XYZ file of C-alpha atoms in Angstrom:
613
model
C 28.476 14.745 -11.860
C 27.680 16.020 -15.423
C 30.738 13.798 -16.700
C 28.567 10.835 -16.567
C 27.177 9.724 -19.994
C 23.461 10.498 -20.664
C 21.359 7.259 -21.218
C 20.407 6.404 -24.733
C 16.839 6.113 -25.405
C 16.006 3.239 -27.548
C 13.444 3.126 -30.362
C 10.363 1.050 -30.014
C 11.661 -1.244 -32.768
C 14.718 -2.142 -30.596
C 14.420 -5.561 -29.153
C 13.291 -5.823 -25.470
C 16.163 -7.033 -23.098
C 15.973 -10.714 -22.387
C 15.040 -11.726 -18.825
C 17.200 -14.291 -17.237
C 15.048 -17.344 -16.335
C 13.551 -17.057 -12.743
C 14.082 -13.247 -12.602
C 10.882 -12.227 -14.018
C 9.063 -12.487 -10.654
C 8.715 -9.242 -9.021
C 8.540 -5.506 -9.827
C 11.659 -3.369 -9.699
C 11.665 -0.251 -7.547
C 14.211 2.332 -6.156
C 14.771 5.989 -5.227
C 17.504 8.562 -5.528
C 17.990 11.598 -3.206
C 20.300 14.350 -2.447
C 20.710 15.019 1.280
C 21.371 18.700 0.686
C 18.384 18.913 -1.543
C 20.549 19.998 -4.538
C 18.248 19.677 -7.689
C 19.954 18.629 -11.025
C 19.076 16.894 -14.215
C 21.796 14.405 -13.521
C 19.578 13.025 -10.703
C 16.515 12.600 -13.018
C 18.950 10.867 -15.630
C 20.252 8.406 -13.121
C 16.642 7.687 -11.993
C 15.688 6.888 -15.574
C 18.832 4.967 -16.061
C 18.047 2.842 -13.008
C 14.382 2.357 -14.246
C 15.806 1.208 -17.577
C 17.969 -1.408 -15.809
C 14.729 -2.871 -14.168
C 13.334 -3.992 -17.651
C 13.912 -7.696 -16.736
C 11.616 -7.217 -13.619
C 8.596 -6.044 -15.756
C 6.013 -7.789 -17.770
C 5.059 -6.996 -21.530
C 1.897 -7.658 -23.460
C 1.396 -10.055 -26.226
C 2.670 -7.288 -28.737
C 6.118 -7.410 -26.915
C 6.022 -3.639 -26.668
C 3.176 -2.600 -24.226
C 4.773 -2.894 -20.842
C 2.640 -3.521 -17.568
C 3.827 -0.055 -16.648
C 6.699 2.188 -15.609
C 7.048 5.650 -14.028
C 8.670 8.275 -11.942
C 7.581 10.087 -8.721
C 9.766 13.198 -8.173
C 9.498 16.692 -6.927
C 7.602 19.298 -9.098
C 10.334 21.018 -11.330
C 8.856 24.467 -10.909
C 11.819 26.149 -12.677
C 11.327 24.023 -15.803
C 7.640 24.484 -15.684
C 8.045 28.338 -15.375
C 10.261 28.258 -18.393
C 7.752 26.407 -20.653
C 4.378 27.439 -19.296
C 3.539 31.099 -18.907
C 0.812 30.408 -16.295
C 3.185 28.715 -13.929
C 5.651 31.629 -14.271
C 2.805 34.060 -13.372
C 1.935 32.020 -10.336
C 5.387 32.191 -8.702
C 5.036 33.262 -4.925
C 1.465 31.710 -4.644
C 0.530 28.566 -2.777
C 0.068 26.325 -5.816
C -0.400 22.778 -6.823
C 0.077 20.642 -9.956
C -2.042 17.877 -11.454
C -0.984 15.118 -13.774
C -4.161 14.183 -15.425
C -5.136 11.359 -17.883
C -8.041 12.654 -19.859
C -10.539 10.981 -22.393
C -9.486 10.788 -25.955
C -12.836 12.320 -27.322
C -12.506 16.103 -27.375
C -16.042 16.802 -26.109
C -15.614 14.408 -23.099
C -12.176 15.900 -22.439
C -13.638 19.417 -22.316
C -16.388 18.008 -20.024
C -13.768 16.522 -17.645
C -11.820 19.852 -17.519
C -15.093 21.493 -16.469
C -15.703 18.954 -13.813
C -12.151 19.672 -12.453
C -12.516 23.380 -12.473
C -16.107 23.491 -11.044
C -15.106 21.216 -8.086
C -11.997 23.308 -7.414
C -14.000 26.479 -7.341
C -16.374 24.920 -4.802
C -13.326 24.133 -2.518
C -12.091 27.804 -2.819
C -9.324 26.879 -5.304
C -8.277 28.709 -8.458
C -7.634 26.891 -11.774
C -4.757 28.713 -13.459
C -4.649 26.771 -16.728
C -3.868 23.487 -18.451
C -0.874 22.406 -20.295
C -0.706 19.569 -22.778
C 2.165 17.244 -21.815
C 4.269 16.607 -24.948
C 4.426 12.869 -25.754
C 5.607 10.699 -28.559
C 2.685 8.179 -29.113
C 4.888 6.407 -31.851
C 6.792 4.726 -29.056
C 3.855 2.902 -27.531
C 2.905 -0.631 -28.241
C -0.404 -1.319 -30.047
C -2.118 -2.364 -26.889
C -0.921 0.697 -24.914
C -1.727 3.050 -27.883
C -5.323 1.638 -28.067
C -6.057 2.625 -24.578
C -3.768 5.724 -24.181
C -5.170 8.808 -22.589
C -4.627 12.492 -23.375
C -2.060 13.762 -20.724
C -2.255 17.250 -19.478
C -1.021 18.985 -16.514
C -3.427 21.241 -14.266
C -2.153 24.220 -12.334
C -4.071 25.386 -9.312
C -3.719 28.068 -6.739
C -5.112 28.399 -3.219
C -5.276 30.945 -0.282
C -4.328 28.038 2.250
C -0.717 28.667 2.710
C -0.539 26.683 6.164
C 1.513 23.443 5.986
C -0.639 20.505 4.863
C -3.923 22.503 4.262
C -3.528 22.944 0.540
C -2.542 19.241 0.097
C -5.583 18.236 2.144
C -7.821 20.418 -0.299
C -6.240 18.902 -3.235
C -6.770 15.345 -2.001
C -10.521 16.245 -1.312
C -10.524 17.793 -4.807
C -9.319 14.734 -6.664
C -11.814 12.468 -4.769
C -14.667 15.011 -5.618
C -13.802 15.044 -9.283
C -13.770 11.175 -9.438
C -17.272 11.142 -7.806
C -18.405 13.781 -10.395
C -17.133 11.714 -13.302
C -18.833 8.510 -11.960
C -22.251 10.310 -11.629
C -21.952 11.573 -15.166
C -20.316 8.765 -17.018
C -20.783 5.526 -14.991
C -18.264 2.856 -15.770
C -16.570 5.324 -18.356
C -15.379 7.412 -15.363
C -12.103 5.558 -15.386
C -11.185 7.522 -18.538
C -10.440 10.490 -16.088
C -7.734 9.594 -13.779
C -5.246 11.887 -11.713
C -1.953 10.356 -11.548
C -1.005 13.103 -8.941
C -2.431 16.233 -7.688
C 0.023 17.726 -5.117
C 1.991 20.811 -4.043
C 5.289 18.952 -3.976
C 5.358 15.891 -6.104
C 4.315 14.797 -9.623
C 4.076 11.386 -11.379
C 5.285 10.706 -14.935
C 4.041 7.136 -15.717
C 2.774 5.095 -18.618
C 1.843 1.684 -19.868
C 5.454 1.250 -21.314
C 8.511 -0.550 -20.982
C 10.880 1.067 -18.614
C 13.366 1.939 -21.241
C 10.857 3.790 -23.156
C 9.442 6.036 -20.589
C 11.845 9.005 -21.258
C 11.223 8.572 -24.924
C 7.469 8.935 -24.492
C 7.615 12.048 -22.228
C 9.695 14.873 -23.827
C 9.708 16.712 -20.537
C 12.082 13.964 -18.987
C 14.621 14.485 -21.772
C 14.690 18.468 -21.222
C 17.921 19.435 -19.476
C 16.064 22.070 -17.431
C 14.089 19.388 -15.671
C 15.980 19.142 -12.385
C 15.075 17.262 -9.312
C 16.713 16.578 -5.960
C 14.968 13.175 -5.493
C 13.199 10.612 -7.606
C 11.306 7.308 -7.080
C 11.076 4.861 -9.883
C 9.145 1.711 -10.524
C 8.846 -0.936 -13.168
C 5.642 -3.051 -12.796
C 5.154 -6.732 -13.153
C 1.387 -7.325 -13.228
C 0.501 -10.335 -11.022
C -2.941 -10.012 -9.721
C -4.531 -7.275 -12.035
C -4.360 -6.797 -15.844
C -2.264 -3.953 -17.090
C -3.924 -0.536 -17.362
C -2.620 3.062 -17.684
C -3.883 4.067 -14.201
C -2.349 0.974 -12.532
C 1.150 1.813 -13.650
C 3.400 2.755 -10.773
C 4.505 4.802 -8.809
C 1.250 5.546 -7.160
C 0.679 8.979 -5.585
C 2.852 8.126 -2.642
C 4.756 4.935 -3.093
C 6.104 2.283 -5.391
C 5.446 -1.347 -4.222
C 7.334 -4.556 -5.113
C 5.341 -7.514 -3.868
C 1.860 -8.674 -2.992
C -0.567 -7.852 -0.076
C -1.670 -11.199 1.086
C -4.208 -9.737 3.589
C -5.733 -7.392 1.047
C -9.343 -8.524 1.331
C -9.315 -8.511 5.138
C -7.658 -4.932 5.014
C -10.243 -3.738 2.662
C -13.104 -4.789 4.906
C -11.271 -3.253 8.052
C -10.815 -0.041 5.976
C -14.638 0.119 5.200
C -15.322 -0.446 8.992
C -12.944 2.293 9.896
C -14.764 4.780 7.677
C -17.076 5.697 10.520
C -14.130 7.446 12.249
C -13.644 9.823 9.390
C -16.108 12.333 10.619
C -14.098 12.912 13.846
C -11.091 14.046 11.768
C -12.464 15.484 8.641
C -15.809 16.583 9.723
C -18.118 17.443 6.756
C -15.311 16.955 4.468
C -15.495 13.129 5.202
C -18.169 12.713 2.555
C -15.471 13.657 -0.082
C -13.318 10.829 0.969
C -15.589 7.755 1.312
C -15.006 5.073 0.191
C -11.412 5.101 1.004
C -10.531 1.855 -0.813
C -11.914 0.218 -3.854
C -11.920 -3.704 -4.477
C -11.581 -2.924 -8.393
C -8.168 -1.328 -7.528
C -4.914 -3.439 -7.345
C -3.385 -4.263 -3.937
C -0.773 -1.561 -4.529
C -3.362 1.111 -5.367
C -5.406 0.342 -2.263
C -2.302 0.448 -0.072
C -1.484 3.734 -1.602
C -4.959 5.152 -0.990
C -4.931 4.107 2.656
C -1.429 5.651 3.092
C -2.541 8.785 1.447
C -5.477 8.999 3.924
C -3.267 8.855 6.770
C -0.612 11.459 5.469
C -3.471 13.894 4.428
C -4.857 13.577 7.871
C -1.708 14.793 9.514
C 0.517 11.821 10.136
C 3.970 11.954 8.757
C 4.563 9.420 5.960
C 7.171 7.462 7.915
C 4.789 7.189 10.844
C 1.882 6.095 8.596
C 3.821 3.428 6.959
C 5.157 1.975 10.142
C 1.392 1.900 11.327
C 0.309 0.117 8.076
C 3.332 -2.165 7.568
C 4.804 -2.822 11.150
C 7.765 -5.050 11.801
C 7.428 -8.194 13.802
C 7.750 -6.534 17.099
C 6.709 -9.399 19.489
C 9.739 -11.595 19.080
C 11.999 -8.701 18.438
C 14.993 -8.790 20.956
C 16.371 -5.352 19.922
C 13.251 -3.770 21.083
C 13.872 -4.921 24.544
C 16.063 -1.761 24.849
C 13.579 0.430 23.072
C 10.340 0.353 25.040
C 8.904 3.503 23.344
C 9.294 1.817 19.916
C 7.572 -1.254 21.156
C 4.829 0.679 22.784
C 4.206 2.541 19.430
C 3.707 -0.771 17.678
C 1.413 -2.184 20.360
C -0.662 1.082 20.408
C -1.126 0.904 16.580
C -1.960 -2.736 16.692
C -5.154 -1.731 18.772
C -6.273 0.501 15.622
C -4.919 -0.863 12.564
C -4.377 -4.504 11.017
C -1.010 -4.827 9.207
C -1.049 -4.887 5.302
C 1.027 -7.772 5.127
C 2.949 -9.664 2.300
C 6.285 -9.995 0.773
C 6.634 -6.147 0.200
C 9.254 -3.705 -0.524
C 7.699 -0.202 -0.413
C 9.636 2.905 -1.650
C 7.860 6.183 -0.836
C 7.862 9.969 -0.896
C 5.414 12.737 -0.143
C 8.100 15.538 -0.965
C 8.989 16.098 2.580
C 10.684 12.561 2.973
C 11.734 9.842 0.597
C 12.673 6.306 1.754
C 12.050 2.610 1.683
C 10.752 -0.120 3.955
C 10.405 -3.945 4.035
C 7.440 -5.555 5.662
C 7.962 -8.116 8.500
C 8.844 -11.152 6.267
C 11.596 -9.278 4.447
C 11.286 -11.329 1.300
C 12.259 -8.573 -1.017
C 15.813 -7.242 -1.817
C 16.426 -3.707 -0.855
C 20.062 -2.425 -1.092
C 21.364 1.102 -0.562
C 24.570 3.268 -0.967
C 25.673 6.711 0.327
C 28.175 8.764 -1.354
C 30.629 11.370 0.088
C 28.709 14.148 -1.718
C 25.328 13.330 -0.188
C 23.645 11.170 -2.768
C 21.487 8.310 -1.368
C 20.696 5.384 -3.807
C 18.254 2.547 -2.879
C 16.909 -0.085 -5.147
C 15.846 -3.685 -5.543
C 19.035 -4.099 -7.734
C 22.376 -2.973 -7.002
C 24.611 -1.073 -9.589
C 21.936 0.494 -11.546
C 23.122 4.005 -11.078
C 26.424 5.231 -12.424
C 28.400 6.277 -9.251
C 32.092 5.878 -8.878
C 32.845 3.284 -6.224
C 35.545 5.770 -4.774
C 32.658 8.082 -3.951
C 30.607 5.450 -1.792
C 31.138 5.707 1.952
C 28.405 3.487 2.977
C 26.656 0.366 1.803
C 23.889 -1.747 3.348
C 20.614 -3.472 2.937
C 17.255 -3.418 4.618
C 16.247 -6.570 6.808
C 12.723 -7.644 7.693
C 10.601 -4.690 9.076
C 13.376 -2.140 8.561
C 13.170 1.350 7.149
C 15.593 3.845 5.611
C 14.460 7.440 5.062
C 15.876 10.785 3.828
C 14.617 13.910 5.622
C 14.457 16.299 2.478
C 13.509 19.313 4.481
C 16.372 19.105 7.041
C 18.950 17.187 5.052
C 19.252 14.102 7.323
C 19.653 10.509 6.556
C 17.513 8.440 9.036
C 18.486 4.846 9.474
C 16.172 2.233 10.889
C 16.152 2.976 14.464
C 16.603 6.750 14.056
C 13.265 6.641 12.077
C 11.566 4.533 14.710
C 12.669 6.338 17.746
C 11.625 9.582 16.287
C 8.179 8.356 15.432
C 7.680 6.681 18.780
C 8.619 9.945 20.707
C 5.743 11.989 19.186
C 3.254 10.597 21.760
C 3.422 8.857 25.211
C 2.094 5.522 23.697
C 3.430 3.456 26.679
C 1.327 5.523 29.146
C -1.690 5.395 27.122
C -1.544 1.687 27.017
C -0.880 1.303 30.707
C -3.866 3.514 31.595
C -6.324 2.165 28.968
C -5.559 -1.200 27.635
C -6.723 -4.493 29.311
C -5.442 -8.030 28.747
C -7.367 -11.383 29.002
C -5.730 -13.673 31.174
C -5.423 -17.428 30.402
C -8.201 -19.509 31.894
C -8.225 -23.178 33.022
C -9.295 -25.791 30.436
C -11.990 -28.132 31.475
C -10.669 -31.754 31.803
C -13.987 -33.580 32.446
C -15.636 -35.027 29.383
C -18.605 -32.850 28.468
C -20.143 -35.349 25.955
C -20.661 -38.952 26.036
C -18.680 -41.025 23.680
C -21.836 -42.053 21.380
C -23.209 -38.422 21.486
C -19.713 -37.169 20.418
C -19.863 -39.721 17.284
C -23.298 -38.624 16.447
C -22.159 -34.901 16.507
C -19.005 -35.714 14.539
C -20.998 -37.598 11.833
C -23.762 -34.834 11.636
C -21.032 -32.167 11.109
C -19.254 -34.172 8.427
C -16.131 -35.589 10.136
C -14.930 -38.810 8.621
C -12.708 -41.568 10.045
C -9.954 -40.310 7.892
C -10.251 -36.864 9.424
C -9.962 -38.204 12.885
C -7.245 -40.695 12.245
C -4.926 -38.912 10.017
C -5.510 -35.327 10.952
C -7.051 -34.500 14.305
C -5.189 -37.367 16.236
C -1.806 -36.117 14.634
C -2.580 -32.524 15.595
C -3.535 -33.357 19.105
C -0.566 -35.583 19.541
C 2.244 -33.609 17.800
C 0.874 -30.030 18.389
C 1.114 -29.201 14.540
C -0.716 -29.781 11.303
C 0.159 -33.094 9.651
C 2.060 -33.139 6.359
C 1.761 -35.895 3.942
C 1.355 -36.372 0.045
C -1.458 -38.133 -1.742
C -3.649 -37.577 -4.835
C -6.723 -35.440 -4.467
C -9.080 -36.104 -7.202
C -12.280 -35.288 -5.369
C -14.685 -32.437 -6.558
C -14.520 -29.247 -4.909
C -16.809 -29.310 -1.772
C -19.216 -26.760 -3.369
C -19.727 -28.954 -6.435
C -19.821 -32.274 -4.397
C -22.918 -34.204 -3.803
C -21.258 -35.566 -0.568
C -21.318 -33.691 2.972
C -18.154 -31.853 3.822
C -16.805 -30.135 6.821
C -17.524 -26.391 6.925
C -14.017 -25.305 6.312
C -13.816 -27.425 3.168
C -16.005 -24.871 1.391
C -13.483 -22.093 1.877
C -10.188 -21.705 0.113
C -7.389 -19.350 0.882
C -7.028 -16.325 -1.275
C -3.524 -15.120 -1.809
C -1.235 -13.663 -4.310
C 0.042 -16.163 -6.828
C 3.871 -15.556 -6.753
C 6.747 -16.223 -4.342
C 4.703 -16.651 -1.115
C 6.070 -19.375 1.065
C 3.721 -21.359 3.330
C 3.862 -19.839 6.658
C 1.776 -20.043 9.880
C 1.822 -18.813 13.429
C 3.122 -22.197 14.648
C 6.272 -22.517 12.373
C 6.978 -18.784 12.127
C 6.490 -17.253 15.575
C 9.206 -14.690 14.568
C 7.041 -13.016 12.032
C 3.458 -14.089 12.776
C 0.904 -13.746 15.683
C -2.332 -14.681 16.527
C -2.948 -11.731 18.796
C -6.084 -9.564 18.480
C -8.111 -6.962 20.099
C -11.781 -6.790 21.148
C -13.722 -3.600 21.549
C -14.545 -0.407 19.821
C -11.600 0.504 17.473
C -10.039 4.027 17.569
C -9.147 6.037 14.485
C -5.516 5.453 13.028
C -5.843 8.949 11.528
C -5.166 10.815 14.682
C -3.571 9.066 17.760
C -5.322 9.748 21.068
C -5.239 8.127 24.580
C -8.785 6.599 24.357
C -7.979 4.487 21.354
C -6.050 2.287 23.503
C -9.179 1.052 25.443
C -9.451 -2.376 24.075
C -9.174 -5.961 25.438
C -5.939 -7.722 24.387
C -6.224 -11.492 23.453
C -3.082 -13.590 22.780
C -5.288 -15.880 20.485
C -8.822 -15.808 19.138
C -9.266 -19.418 20.302
C -10.780 -19.284 23.753
C -11.785 -21.843 26.144
C -14.973 -21.668 28.340
C -13.404 -19.900 31.240
C -11.853 -17.271 29.020
C -15.062 -16.726 27.198
C -16.964 -16.104 30.446
C -14.286 -13.674 31.700
C -14.722 -11.482 28.647
C -18.030 -10.019 30.340
C -15.898 -8.957 33.452
C -14.071 -6.580 31.066
C -17.180 -4.566 30.149
C -17.760 -6.079 26.923
C -21.338 -7.107 26.078
C -21.824 -10.760 24.822
C -24.515 -12.461 22.862
C -25.153 -16.121 21.723
C -26.488 -16.969 18.342
C -27.270 -20.269 16.463
C -25.597 -21.108 13.277
C -28.014 -23.888 12.619
C -30.147 -22.140 9.924
C -32.365 -23.208 7.065
C -30.365 -23.636 3.861
C -32.906 -21.833 1.857
C -32.384 -18.777 3.945
C -28.896 -18.266 2.626
C -26.895 -15.243 3.949
C -30.146 -13.433 4.855
C -30.711 -16.010 7.469
C -27.420 -15.416 9.086
C -27.830 -11.686 8.836
C -31.180 -12.047 10.602
C -29.777 -14.132 13.338
C -26.985 -11.696 14.022
C -29.392 -8.757 14.036
C -31.567 -10.606 16.556
C -28.502 -11.282 18.947
C -27.203 -7.752 18.496
C -26.210 -6.075 21.761
């Protein structure tokens, strides 16, 4: 393996590789792992080489040298750290964790930040063993990145909790508590203190740089003693948020290529689900709220939700299949796998999918892998060699491997997953992962016992409104002759939305002096690249209108009672179906949406409170 040449680290003055037109449209991600867990510096070198080949997938600032972000997520190289850090050598044999911390540039605030960290660690029963300044070469940074560059240090901790997962949960709480402490003291400036990772198994090296510069910036990555058995790499193309050091990827558990279209809805569902934290975390739930933050990127919020599920005890593969499920309703291969279908149906009662064109590469130190969302609109190719090296990426050929060593090649399809079990040295292909996850609980039995379904009701055929009254109502609510003739009549006759092209030079509804239909005041919010127009009528294979009514259970800990919901095939109900809901034990209330304009949102809130049951 060592016969492969080492990558050459370009100087910051070297020109950035040119991107082929049309290619600069998505982040670049990938991972390498050794099935037998053999750690080597070669593995790190090849991850860096793969990262360097992703330069065309990243964005750069106006200075042509400050990248949107690039980074590596890998196993903690304890042998290397023990060789260069006396405190790490002295902690051998203890349950220990490592933090990669971005600190303020001012010396006094940096000292205060360390004090916050150490005091909160003590309160949780952890011991701070020392800090190490990570050697970096700031001269390779572009002007924009240099102006905001943090001081980067590693923090070594130890604890008495040796049980599997306990120390990780404490470190998770510690990171959140430190963030709260900084916000209380510094307000908006709390973003100057950021933990790229704080874990017992993994560490993140990332920066606001071009991918080919990462190893020149971090001297650790060039040290031959830095050996790993797996690594996840990511080159960022910033679409919906401006580049910042903390938003470089990988995050703490994943690297994300794509955009989460359902972000706003998922954030709202996550806030609503925070009430279930107490049942799993008890008094510690206060350390974790809020789980998500609208100020973060879509990738950062998905990573935060994934981290919560993993730290609550769910395996990372199971957590990702819960958050980003495949399109299981119209999946014929699941007809022979009822347990997997039941797993998806059960989790649909608890968790809305984080949908979008997404390729997710992930690792928690126990497993490393990749998955595509239900749309499958991102490339994900893998190779397996005869000596146990697994290579996965959004590009092929980025790692120097002799083709004679390759024994298998493939790619992920929509909703598929590939994972490497690092603890047991197993390669888990798509159905291996899902069948193993589905076998952990009797999801089918839980659904059969607890879930109810709303049967279709007959539609009323008699006209309920006289023709003149209907015309008055249509006029009052803003319907025009054009709406009726060109849109509604076409939809009623053809069963689909009409398509036509015409100029639209009228003002936005909110700025217009003319009355408009209610839905004219709303515009769809979605990511701005590579998202095709899709809807449940045209894309039944990947989309569904199904939903559930009733109290939602917690996705943090599967239990039978969480399946006690009412399943609807569509949120559009006729009169008979609406009346039938009461027979399923769900309370109902009616409220008027005819409210004084001057009341604004407060009027609607008052009406909802009055109708609350």
